[in-house]
Each structure stands twice: as structure tokens, then as C-alpha cells.
PDB file of C-alpha atoms in Angstrom:
ATOM      1  CA  GLN A 257      21.683 -79.800 -18.625  1.00 90.00           C
ATOM      2  CA  VAL A 258      25.214 -78.482 -18.214  1.00 94.00           C
ATOM      3  CA  GLN A 259      28.096 -80.923 -18.158  1.00 97.00           C
ATOM      4  CA  LEU A 260      31.788 -80.161 -17.759  1.00 98.00           C
ATOM      5  CA  ALA A 261      34.770 -82.285 -18.698  1.00 98.00           C
ATOM      6  CA  GLU A 262      38.352 -81.405 -17.825  1.00 98.00           C
ATOM      7  CA  SER A 263      41.389 -82.617 -19.724  1.00 97.00           C
ATOM      8  CA  GLY A 264      45.082 -81.911 -20.047  1.00 97.00           C
ATOM      9  CA  GLY A 265      46.378 -82.786 -16.625  1.00 95.00           C
ATOM     10  CA  GLY A 266      49.592 -84.698 -16.145  1.00 97.00           C
ATOM     11  CA  LEU A 267      53.025 -84.841 -14.598  1.00 98.00           C
ATOM     12  CA  VAL A 268      55.381 -81.895 -15.007  1.00 98.00           C
ATOM     13  CA  GLN A 269      58.630 -80.832 -13.399  1.00 98.00           C
ATOM     14  CA  ALA A 270      58.823 -77.810 -11.140  1.00 98.00           C
ATOM     15  CA  GLY A 271      59.216 -74.678 -13.211  1.00 98.00           C
ATOM     16  CA  GLY A 272      57.375 -76.206 -16.127  1.00 98.00           C
ATOM     17  CA  SER A 273      54.092 -75.347 -17.781  1.00 98.00           C
ATOM     18  CA  LEU A 274      50.818 -77.093 -18.396  1.00 98.00           C
ATOM     19  CA  ARG A 275      47.445 -76.168 -19.825  1.00 98.00           C
ATOM     20  CA  VAL A 276      44.231 -77.775 -18.671  1.00 98.00           C
ATOM     21  CA  SER A 277      40.981 -77.437 -20.557  1.00 98.00           C
ATOM     22  CA  CYS A 278      37.324 -77.742 -19.677  1.00 98.00           C
ATOM     23  CA  ALA A 279      34.724 -78.533 -22.290  1.00 98.00           C
ATOM     24  CA  PHE A 280      31.217 -77.265 -21.568  1.00 97.00           C
ATOM     25  CA  THR A 281      28.194 -79.157 -22.856  1.00 97.00           C
ATOM     26  CA  GLY A 282      24.852 -77.446 -22.709  1.00 93.00           C
ATOM     27  CA  ARG A 283      23.258 -74.195 -23.697  1.00 91.00           C
ATOM     28  CA  ALA A 284      24.447 -70.637 -23.422  1.00 91.00           C
ATOM     29  CA  PHE A 285      28.048 -71.167 -22.332  1.00 92.00           C
ATOM     30  CA  SER A 286      28.730 -67.484 -22.870  1.00 91.00           C
ATOM     31  CA  THR A 287      26.324 -66.543 -20.078  1.00 91.00           C
ATOM     32  CA  TYR A 288      28.149 -68.493 -17.366  1.00 94.00           C
ATOM     33  CA  THR A 289      30.905 -67.440 -15.040  1.00 96.00           C
ATOM     34  CA  MET A 290      33.535 -70.170 -15.206  1.00 97.00           C
ATOM     35  CA  GLY A 291      35.912 -71.054 -12.435  1.00 98.00           C
ATOM     36  CA  TRP A 292      38.838 -73.326 -11.680  1.00 98.00           C
ATOM     37  CA  PHE A 293      39.331 -74.867  -8.264  1.00 98.00           C
ATOM     38  CA  ARG A 294      41.815 -77.392  -6.968  1.00 98.00           C
ATOM     39  CA  GLN A 295      42.033 -79.888  -4.170  1.00 98.00           C
ATOM     40  CA  ALA A 296      45.233 -81.372  -2.836  1.00 97.00           C
ATOM     41  CA  PRO A 297      45.263 -84.555  -0.735  1.00 92.00           C
ATOM     42  CA  GLY A 298      44.109 -83.873   2.791  1.00 94.00           C
ATOM     43  CA  LYS A 299      43.146 -80.292   1.991  1.00 96.00           C
ATOM     44  CA  GLU A 300      39.945 -78.497   1.246  1.00 96.00           C
ATOM     45  CA  ARG A 301      38.992 -77.481  -2.262  1.00 97.00           C
ATOM     46  CA  GLU A 302      40.290 -73.995  -2.989  1.00 98.00           C
ATOM     47  CA  PHE A 303      39.584 -71.309  -5.537  1.00 98.00           C
ATOM     48  CA  VAL A 304      42.174 -70.833  -8.270  1.00 98.00           C
ATOM     49  CA  ALA A 305      40.708 -68.524 -10.917  1.00 98.00           C
ATOM     50  CA  SER A 306      37.479 -67.371 -12.498  1.00 97.00           C
ATOM     51  CA  SER A 307      36.396 -65.684 -15.690  1.00 96.00           C
ATOM     52  CA  CYS A 308      33.315 -63.591 -16.262  1.00 91.00           C
ATOM     53  CA  TRP A 309      31.065 -64.515 -19.142  1.00 85.00           C
ATOM     54  CA  THR A 310      32.728 -62.118 -21.590  1.00 82.00           C
ATOM     55  CA  GLY A 311      36.223 -63.194 -20.613  1.00 79.00           C
ATOM     56  CA  ARG A 312      37.211 -59.571 -20.078  1.00 87.00           C
ATOM     57  CA  ASN A 313      37.480 -59.878 -16.315  1.00 91.00           C
ATOM     58  CA  SER A 314      39.443 -62.590 -14.571  1.00 95.00           C
ATOM     59  CA  TYR A 315      40.223 -63.177 -10.931  1.00 96.00           C
ATOM     60  CA  TYR A 316      42.960 -65.196  -9.297  1.00 97.00           C
ATOM     61  CA  ALA A 317      43.941 -66.578  -5.947  1.00 98.00           C
ATOM     62  CA  ASP A 318      47.008 -64.852  -4.571  1.00 97.00           C
ATOM     63  CA  SER A 319      48.910 -68.124  -4.676  1.00 97.00           C
ATOM     64  CA  VAL A 320      48.694 -68.335  -8.483  1.00 98.00           C
ATOM     65  CA  LYS A 321      48.544 -64.680  -9.498  1.00 98.00           C
ATOM     66  CA  GLY A 322      51.150 -63.916 -12.128  1.00 97.00           C
ATOM     67  CA  ARG A 323      51.691 -67.608 -12.933  1.00 98.00           C
ATOM     68  CA  PHE A 324      48.271 -68.869 -14.042  1.00 98.00           C
ATOM     69  CA  THR A 325      45.992 -67.461 -16.724  1.00 98.00           C
ATOM     70  CA  ILE A 326      42.352 -68.322 -17.223  1.00 97.00           C
ATOM     71  CA  SER A 327      40.839 -67.833 -20.646  1.00 96.00           C
ATOM     72  CA  ARG A 328      37.749 -68.906 -22.495  1.00 95.00           C
ATOM     73  CA  ASP A 329      36.664 -69.471 -26.048  1.00 94.00           C
ATOM     74  CA  ASN A 330      32.926 -68.930 -26.169  1.00 92.00           C
ATOM     75  CA  ALA A 331      32.731 -70.210 -29.740  1.00 94.00           C
ATOM     76  CA  LYS A 332      34.203 -73.541 -28.627  1.00 96.00           C
ATOM     77  CA  ALA A 333      32.456 -73.538 -25.243  1.00 96.00           C
ATOM     78  CA  THR A 334      35.783 -74.203 -23.571  1.00 97.00           C
ATOM     79  CA  VAL A 335      37.656 -72.633 -20.692  1.00 97.00           C
ATOM     80  CA  TYR A 336      41.394 -73.006 -20.198  1.00 98.00           C
ATOM     81  CA  LEU A 337      43.840 -72.651 -17.375  1.00 98.00           C
ATOM     82  CA  GLN A 338      47.395 -71.990 -18.490  1.00 98.00           C
ATOM     83  CA  MET A 339      49.826 -72.725 -15.690  1.00 98.00           C
ATOM     84  CA  GLU A 340      53.390 -71.446 -15.731  1.00 98.00           C
ATOM     85  CA  SER A 341      56.285 -71.698 -13.282  1.00 98.00           C
ATOM     86  CA  LEU A 342      54.621 -74.632 -11.612  1.00 98.00           C
ATOM     87  CA  LYS A 343      55.561 -75.545  -8.069  1.00 98.00           C
ATOM     88  CA  PRO A 344      55.203 -78.823  -6.174  1.00 97.00           C
ATOM     89  CA  GLU A 345      52.541 -77.150  -4.041  1.00 97.00           C
ATOM     90  CA  ASP A 346      50.411 -76.752  -7.172  1.00 98.00           C
ATOM     91  CA  THR A 347      49.923 -80.512  -7.169  1.00 98.00           C
ATOM     92  CA  ALA A 348      46.193 -81.197  -6.916  1.00 98.00           C
ATOM     93  CA  VAL A 349      43.116 -82.331  -8.753  1.00 98.00           C
ATOM     94  CA  TYR A 350      41.910 -79.386 -10.792  1.00 98.00           C
ATOM     95  CA  TYR A 351      38.189 -78.888 -11.261  1.00 98.00           C
ATOM     96  CA  CYS A 352      36.288 -76.529 -13.484  1.00 98.00           C
ATOM     97  CA  ALA A 353      32.889 -75.260 -12.468  1.00 98.00           C
ATOM     98  CA  SER A 354      30.135 -73.089 -13.867  1.00 97.00           C
ATOM     99  CA  SER A 355      28.046 -70.445 -12.172  1.00 96.00           C
ATOM    100  CA  VAL A 356      24.978 -68.500 -13.272  1.00 94.00           C
ATOM    101  CA  LEU A 357      26.080 -65.667 -10.986  1.00 94.00           C
ATOM    102  CA  SER A 358      28.001 -62.757 -12.468  1.00 90.00           C
ATOM    103  CA  GLY A 359      30.964 -60.917 -11.038  1.00 88.00           C
ATOM    104  CA  PHE A 360      33.758 -62.212  -8.879  1.00 90.00           C
ATOM    105  CA  ARG A 361      32.871 -65.692  -7.615  1.00 93.00           C
ATOM    106  CA  SER A 362      35.418 -67.518  -5.509  1.00 94.00           C
ATOM    107  CA  SER A 363      33.269 -69.639  -3.235  1.00 95.00           C
ATOM    108  CA  ALA A 364      32.609 -73.208  -4.274  1.00 96.00           C
ATOM    109  CA  ASN A 365      28.978 -73.004  -3.227  1.00 96.00           C
ATOM    110  CA  GLU A 366      28.416 -70.303  -5.841  1.00 96.00           C
ATOM    111  CA  TYR A 367      29.039 -72.834  -8.592  1.00 97.00           C
ATOM    112  CA  ALA A 368      26.282 -75.272  -9.430  1.00 96.00           C
ATOM    113  CA  THR A 369      27.977 -77.632 -11.874  1.00 97.00           C
ATOM    114  CA  TRP A 370      31.359 -79.316 -11.597  1.00 98.00           C
ATOM    115  CA  GLY A 371      33.539 -81.507 -13.731  1.00 98.00           C
ATOM    116  CA  ARG A 372      35.187 -84.681 -12.456  1.00 98.00           C
ATOM    117  CA  GLY A 373      38.609 -83.096 -12.272  1.00 98.00           C
ATOM    118  CA  THR A 374      42.013 -83.685 -13.809  1.00 98.00           C
ATOM    119  CA  GLN A 375      45.164 -84.539 -11.867  1.00 98.00           C
ATOM    120  CA  VAL A 376      48.122 -82.183 -12.040  1.00 98.00           C
ATOM    121  CA  THR A 377      51.319 -83.385 -10.416  1.00 98.00           C
ATOM    122  CA  VAL A 378      54.399 -81.202 -10.144  1.00 98.00           C
ATOM    123  CA  SER A 379      57.606 -82.988  -9.261  1.00 97.00           C
ATOM    124  CA  SER A 380      60.480 -81.263  -7.485  1.00 93.00           C
TER     125      SER A 380
END
């Protein structure tokens, strides 16, 4: 059974950087597409970034393109989200999720397993 656990959230000033991590427990991490989503108070959960199983192809929401980088270490069964030039509007709970589907996956219903999330707060 796959389990995901995020870590690394916190409070950062606007313009700062933060890296959140997601530890995968289970078999065959390297065969899963991994994604990051976020949900701000009063808003729907939205796609942030995803990484194919090899890590060679990554996809980003327009709102974070050029500022966020998703990466994965298949040996450690961990996926990361490096966030740069953070803005107050990036404030949200960040969730990682895994999907057995390949290719570009940006819809939450394409991901079967979710972590509990980690809070990222960007102060102005």
C-alpha cells in the first residue's frame, strides 16, 4: 500500500525560498507519476507540478512556471518541490500525490494516493 508524507513547509518572507519533500512508502516508486497540488483557504485544490516516473519530464502550472522546480530521487523514493521567489499568493497547504498513469497529469482525480499536506505561508 502506498503512503505519502510531506515535510518541509513553514513560514517564509515574500521573495524567499523553500523546499518541501514527500516521502513515498510502498513498492515501485519509480513507476509512479508524482504530482504536487496546493489548496489555499476558501479555494479549490489546484495543480502545481508533476514529474514523470523517470524524472526527465516535468510539468508546471503557469502560475509557478520559472519559480518552482519538481524533482525526484528514485533511490530515496522521495519527490521534492523547490520553490523560489515566493509570493503571498503561494500560501497554501501543499499536497503530494501519486498516479499510476503516465504522461502529463494535472487533474486531481488522476491521482489515487495523497499525503496529508504541509503548510506553506508566505508573508508580505
